XYZ file of C-alpha atoms in Angstrom:
317
model
C 11.231 26.321 14.411
C 11.514 28.977 11.743
C 12.471 27.772 8.326
C 14.388 30.092 6.497
C 14.960 31.055 3.767
C 12.295 28.880 2.083
C 12.189 25.003 2.351
C 13.580 23.104 -1.165
C 12.263 19.401 -0.939
C 12.895 16.751 -2.354
C 10.189 14.003 -2.257
C 10.457 10.223 -2.217
C 7.565 8.601 -2.780
C 5.667 6.130 -5.289
C 1.657 4.734 -4.833
C -1.266 6.058 -3.665
C -0.461 6.811 -0.277
C 2.347 8.949 -1.529
C -0.167 11.181 -3.386
C -1.962 11.969 -1.178
C 0.837 13.323 1.123
C 2.586 15.105 -1.738
C -0.955 16.363 -2.479
C -1.015 18.474 0.985
C 2.361 19.520 0.926
C 1.900 20.822 -2.776
C -1.219 22.966 -1.480
C 1.365 24.165 1.324
C 3.111 24.997 -1.847
C 0.488 27.224 -3.537
C -0.700 28.503 -0.091
C 2.844 29.683 1.389
C 5.779 29.739 -1.382
C 7.587 31.497 2.137
C 7.725 28.338 4.121
C 7.750 26.159 0.727
C 9.334 27.522 -2.230
C 9.395 24.303 -4.286
C 9.435 20.730 -4.375
C 10.754 17.980 -6.605
C 9.562 14.239 -7.014
C 11.944 11.143 -6.887
C 10.404 8.091 -7.804
C 11.529 4.897 -9.941
C 11.247 4.910 -13.711
C 8.664 3.883 -15.567
C 7.961 0.292 -16.509
C 6.455 -2.319 -18.932
C 3.623 -4.293 -16.914
C 0.647 -6.792 -17.423
C 0.718 -9.295 -20.377
C 3.600 -9.801 -22.674
C 5.127 -6.393 -20.681
C 3.175 -3.947 -23.391
C 1.981 -1.590 -21.356
C 3.406 1.402 -20.093
C 1.878 2.419 -16.683
C 3.396 5.172 -14.384
C 3.198 4.803 -10.442
C 0.353 7.095 -9.130
C 3.360 9.762 -7.578
C 4.395 9.970 -11.639
C 1.099 10.571 -12.967
C -0.004 13.310 -10.469
C 3.196 15.056 -10.469
C 2.691 15.183 -14.287
C -0.704 16.576 -13.720
C 0.588 19.360 -11.683
C 3.523 19.912 -13.865
C 5.837 18.779 -10.431
C 9.370 18.784 -12.103
C 10.194 14.158 -11.494
C 13.368 12.194 -11.434
C 13.572 9.107 -12.101
C 15.719 6.976 -9.987
C 16.697 3.044 -9.798
C 19.715 2.595 -7.519
C 21.620 4.719 -5.481
C 23.754 5.965 -7.917
C 21.514 7.557 -9.738
C 19.845 9.091 -6.966
C 23.331 11.089 -6.155
C 23.361 11.926 -9.279
C 20.638 14.408 -8.914
C 22.765 16.425 -6.221
C 24.888 17.365 -9.034
C 22.145 19.673 -10.798
C 20.108 20.412 -7.337
C 19.873 21.697 -4.112
C 16.918 20.372 -1.533
C 16.544 21.275 2.466
C 14.558 18.780 3.399
C 13.792 15.019 2.290
C 10.219 13.721 2.694
C 10.045 9.983 1.857
C 6.540 8.716 2.023
C 5.817 4.630 0.823
C 9.236 5.366 -1.259
C 10.196 1.541 -0.622
C 14.061 2.046 -0.746
C 16.109 3.445 1.938
C 17.627 7.066 0.529
C 20.806 6.773 0.348
C 23.164 8.352 3.469
C 24.902 10.836 2.146
C 21.742 12.351 -0.070
C 20.435 12.973 3.054
C 23.598 14.463 4.681
C 23.345 16.755 1.909
C 20.153 18.315 3.409
C 20.052 20.903 5.793
C 17.181 19.617 7.759
C 18.219 16.093 6.917
C 14.953 13.769 6.097
C 11.489 12.862 7.035
C 9.527 10.231 6.989
C 4.915 9.477 7.049
C 4.368 6.269 7.793
C 0.828 4.820 8.205
C 1.329 3.073 11.761
C 2.049 3.845 15.728
C 5.758 2.947 15.031
C 7.310 0.544 16.208
C 4.324 -1.247 15.732
C 4.109 -2.760 11.762
C 8.029 -1.603 10.674
C 7.869 -2.066 6.916
C 6.271 -1.804 3.901
C 2.841 -3.012 3.986
C 1.591 -0.920 7.490
C -2.231 -0.755 6.475
C -2.271 -3.928 4.723
C -1.825 -5.333 7.845
C -3.811 -3.515 9.866
C -7.029 -4.961 8.085
C -5.881 -8.052 7.338
C -4.901 -8.572 11.361
C -8.510 -6.768 12.055
C -7.537 -3.687 14.223
C -10.033 -1.724 15.199
C -7.340 1.288 15.597
C -3.732 2.411 13.978
C -2.732 6.184 13.503
C 0.421 7.990 12.083
C 4.270 8.687 13.080
C 6.456 11.020 11.807
C 9.885 9.680 12.167
C 13.397 10.884 10.774
C 15.107 8.939 8.533
C 17.614 6.591 8.826
C 20.926 6.388 6.614
C 20.744 2.329 7.259
C 17.505 1.247 7.706
C 13.823 1.127 7.555
C 11.546 2.919 10.285
C 14.286 3.190 12.964
C 14.355 6.872 12.573
C 13.538 9.098 15.822
C 10.091 8.953 16.510
C 9.152 12.752 16.498
C 5.137 13.015 16.992
C 2.246 10.455 16.209
C -1.194 11.042 15.911
C -4.094 9.968 18.195
C -5.566 6.591 17.205
C -7.724 6.356 14.281
C -10.966 4.297 14.276
C -10.348 1.925 11.335
C -14.190 1.646 10.186
C -16.172 -1.192 8.668
C -15.486 -0.026 5.348
C -12.083 0.848 5.324
C -10.137 0.188 2.807
C -6.468 0.660 1.956
C -7.143 4.246 -0.126
C -9.858 5.308 2.470
C -7.450 4.448 5.321
C -4.543 6.088 3.772
C -5.632 9.403 3.638
C -8.118 9.461 6.466
C -4.526 8.163 8.438
C -2.819 11.279 7.186
C -5.078 14.312 7.936
C -3.357 14.898 11.417
C 0.048 14.523 10.309
C -0.076 16.810 7.068
C -2.440 19.477 7.992
C -0.588 20.206 11.087
C 3.047 21.027 8.961
C 4.174 18.358 11.594
C 7.358 18.026 8.728
C 8.680 21.346 8.600
C 8.063 21.751 13.048
C 9.126 18.511 14.460
C 8.988 18.242 17.797
C 11.158 16.297 20.398
C 11.613 12.407 20.030
C 8.560 10.565 21.466
C 8.531 7.112 23.440
C 5.665 4.703 21.245
C 3.678 2.489 23.634
C 2.789 0.601 20.856
C 4.399 -3.105 20.590
C 7.092 -4.017 18.122
C 5.921 -5.626 15.331
C 6.244 -6.420 11.377
C 4.580 -5.485 8.578
C 6.552 -6.938 5.424
C 5.865 -6.494 1.630
C 3.311 -8.277 0.489
C 3.630 -10.930 -1.617
C 1.266 -12.984 -4.167
C 0.815 -15.997 -2.478
C -0.293 -14.085 0.549
C -4.073 -13.201 -2.349
C -4.734 -16.479 -2.329
C -8.090 -17.232 -0.821
C -8.311 -20.089 2.469
C -11.482 -21.029 2.595
C -11.079 -22.800 5.939
C -10.716 -19.032 6.969
C -13.462 -17.089 8.450
C -16.341 -14.859 6.695
C -14.354 -11.744 8.039
C -11.413 -12.955 7.209
C -11.643 -13.271 4.009
C -13.642 -9.971 3.611
C -10.848 -7.826 5.618
C -7.979 -9.541 3.184
C -9.780 -8.580 0.294
C -9.830 -4.681 1.857
C -6.179 -4.900 2.528
C -4.395 -6.278 -0.982
C -7.062 -6.147 -3.285
C -8.572 -8.818 -5.686
C -8.066 -11.952 -4.892
C -7.616 -15.549 -6.066
C -8.654 -18.815 -5.996
C -7.472 -22.360 -8.083
C -9.986 -23.891 -9.405
C -9.799 -27.534 -11.342
C -11.148 -27.445 -14.812
C -10.894 -29.805 -17.752
C -9.703 -28.626 -20.834
C -8.370 -30.278 -24.544
C -4.476 -30.308 -25.593
C -3.753 -31.800 -28.420
C -6.513 -33.518 -28.624
C -6.494 -34.679 -25.337
C -8.248 -34.167 -22.054
C -5.923 -32.590 -19.288
C -6.455 -31.541 -16.071
C -5.460 -28.292 -15.146
C -5.585 -25.920 -12.640
C -7.982 -22.179 -13.339
C -6.799 -18.951 -11.497
C -9.940 -16.840 -10.858
C -9.497 -13.908 -9.241
C -12.257 -12.892 -6.974
C -12.909 -8.647 -5.704
C -15.938 -6.912 -4.236
C -16.210 -9.355 -1.147
C -18.710 -8.752 1.636
C -20.242 -10.937 4.085
C -23.364 -12.738 3.597
C -25.794 -12.934 5.949
C -27.339 -16.827 4.082
C -25.156 -19.576 3.485
C -27.930 -20.785 0.833
C -27.537 -24.048 2.021
C -23.595 -24.483 1.107
C -22.380 -27.060 4.003
C -18.502 -27.220 2.918
C -15.799 -24.576 2.449
C -14.885 -23.546 -0.627
C -18.653 -24.449 -2.055
C -20.225 -21.873 -4.291
C -23.470 -20.985 -5.817
C -24.602 -18.336 -7.904
C -27.123 -15.863 -6.100
C -29.254 -13.912 -9.119
C -31.010 -11.697 -6.831
C -27.942 -9.953 -5.350
C -25.333 -10.613 -8.741
C -23.396 -12.154 -6.620
C -21.311 -14.968 -6.224
C -22.490 -17.074 -3.026
C -19.081 -18.927 -1.175
C -18.861 -21.113 1.705
C -16.321 -20.263 4.681
C -15.315 -22.130 7.512
C -18.086 -19.964 9.509
C -20.449 -18.295 7.104
C -20.152 -17.235 3.739
C -18.672 -14.204 1.722
C -20.927 -12.554 -1.583
C -18.644 -11.585 -3.990
C -19.683 -9.350 -7.136
C -16.769 -9.405 -9.064
C -15.548 -12.443 -11.331
C -12.908 -12.851 -13.482
C -10.676 -15.571 -15.392
C -6.755 -15.525 -14.435
C -4.006 -17.812 -16.128
C -4.158 -21.368 -16.755
C -2.101 -23.868 -15.001
C -0.649 -27.394 -15.191
C -2.017 -29.196 -12.194
C -0.119 -29.570 -9.096
C -0.013 -30.974 -5.622
C -0.415 -27.712 -3.883
C -4.706 -28.358 -4.874
C -7.043 -28.825 -2.467
C -10.856 -28.886 -1.551
C -9.999 -24.935 -0.438
C -9.332 -24.108 -3.739
C -12.527 -25.081 -5.235
């Protein structure tokens, strides 16, 4: 398909996965402005984060767009997205890890509709967190799908193209795997020259939104399961029972402990029960027993203290 005149693209994104896609698209725009004349980013507003909501941190796509001088629109609702059309005209909408449905009337205003780069072999792992679930499920391979944008449902557009299965390496995590998966879909320019819809051979499954509770470690899991959970979600946590003084009284509470940089340890160092731990001064890591072995964690820091609840147990020790 020949694109004439050059494409004016509305790029919807948020996270580091979408930054990788935008970077490639931006490079294409610079190399071939007769194909892509302009790119404008649409993402959510900057919101306060952290303790006491004192930090104003932009989403990765916003930071990247600012560094490259790409005009950025902020939208937290369908109405705000539609308002952009009052001053801007686009030919194609591209959505990568945007996390929200793009209004149907916005898509209908596009000359070529909308496309989405989704990091799974659809219909496997429909949803917002396909890479995380691929790592948590310890898959050996995954891939990328290019699909049209559906106006009312996530990941229900026509599948236009899919990459060959991509092997998931032992040292892959969410970021490295994202960058690897995008190569075939973006470098071939499938977003501007789609092929006919295809029938995927993958079985349907869901990859719903990741919740904070999913990052809590259960030491009754295997060492590999804990390691892959860290690869998928980043820093994990457990709760440690502590005694603190409040109003001159000793109070039993739970201290959140954040654990990161996890690897599988080849030696249990005599630890017997899941959740038991010791410090290994040679490796400068904490060795923690799992149900079938142990893991080594090189990064730990304390989190918040909570009043003791009935959720405590040996697996949190």
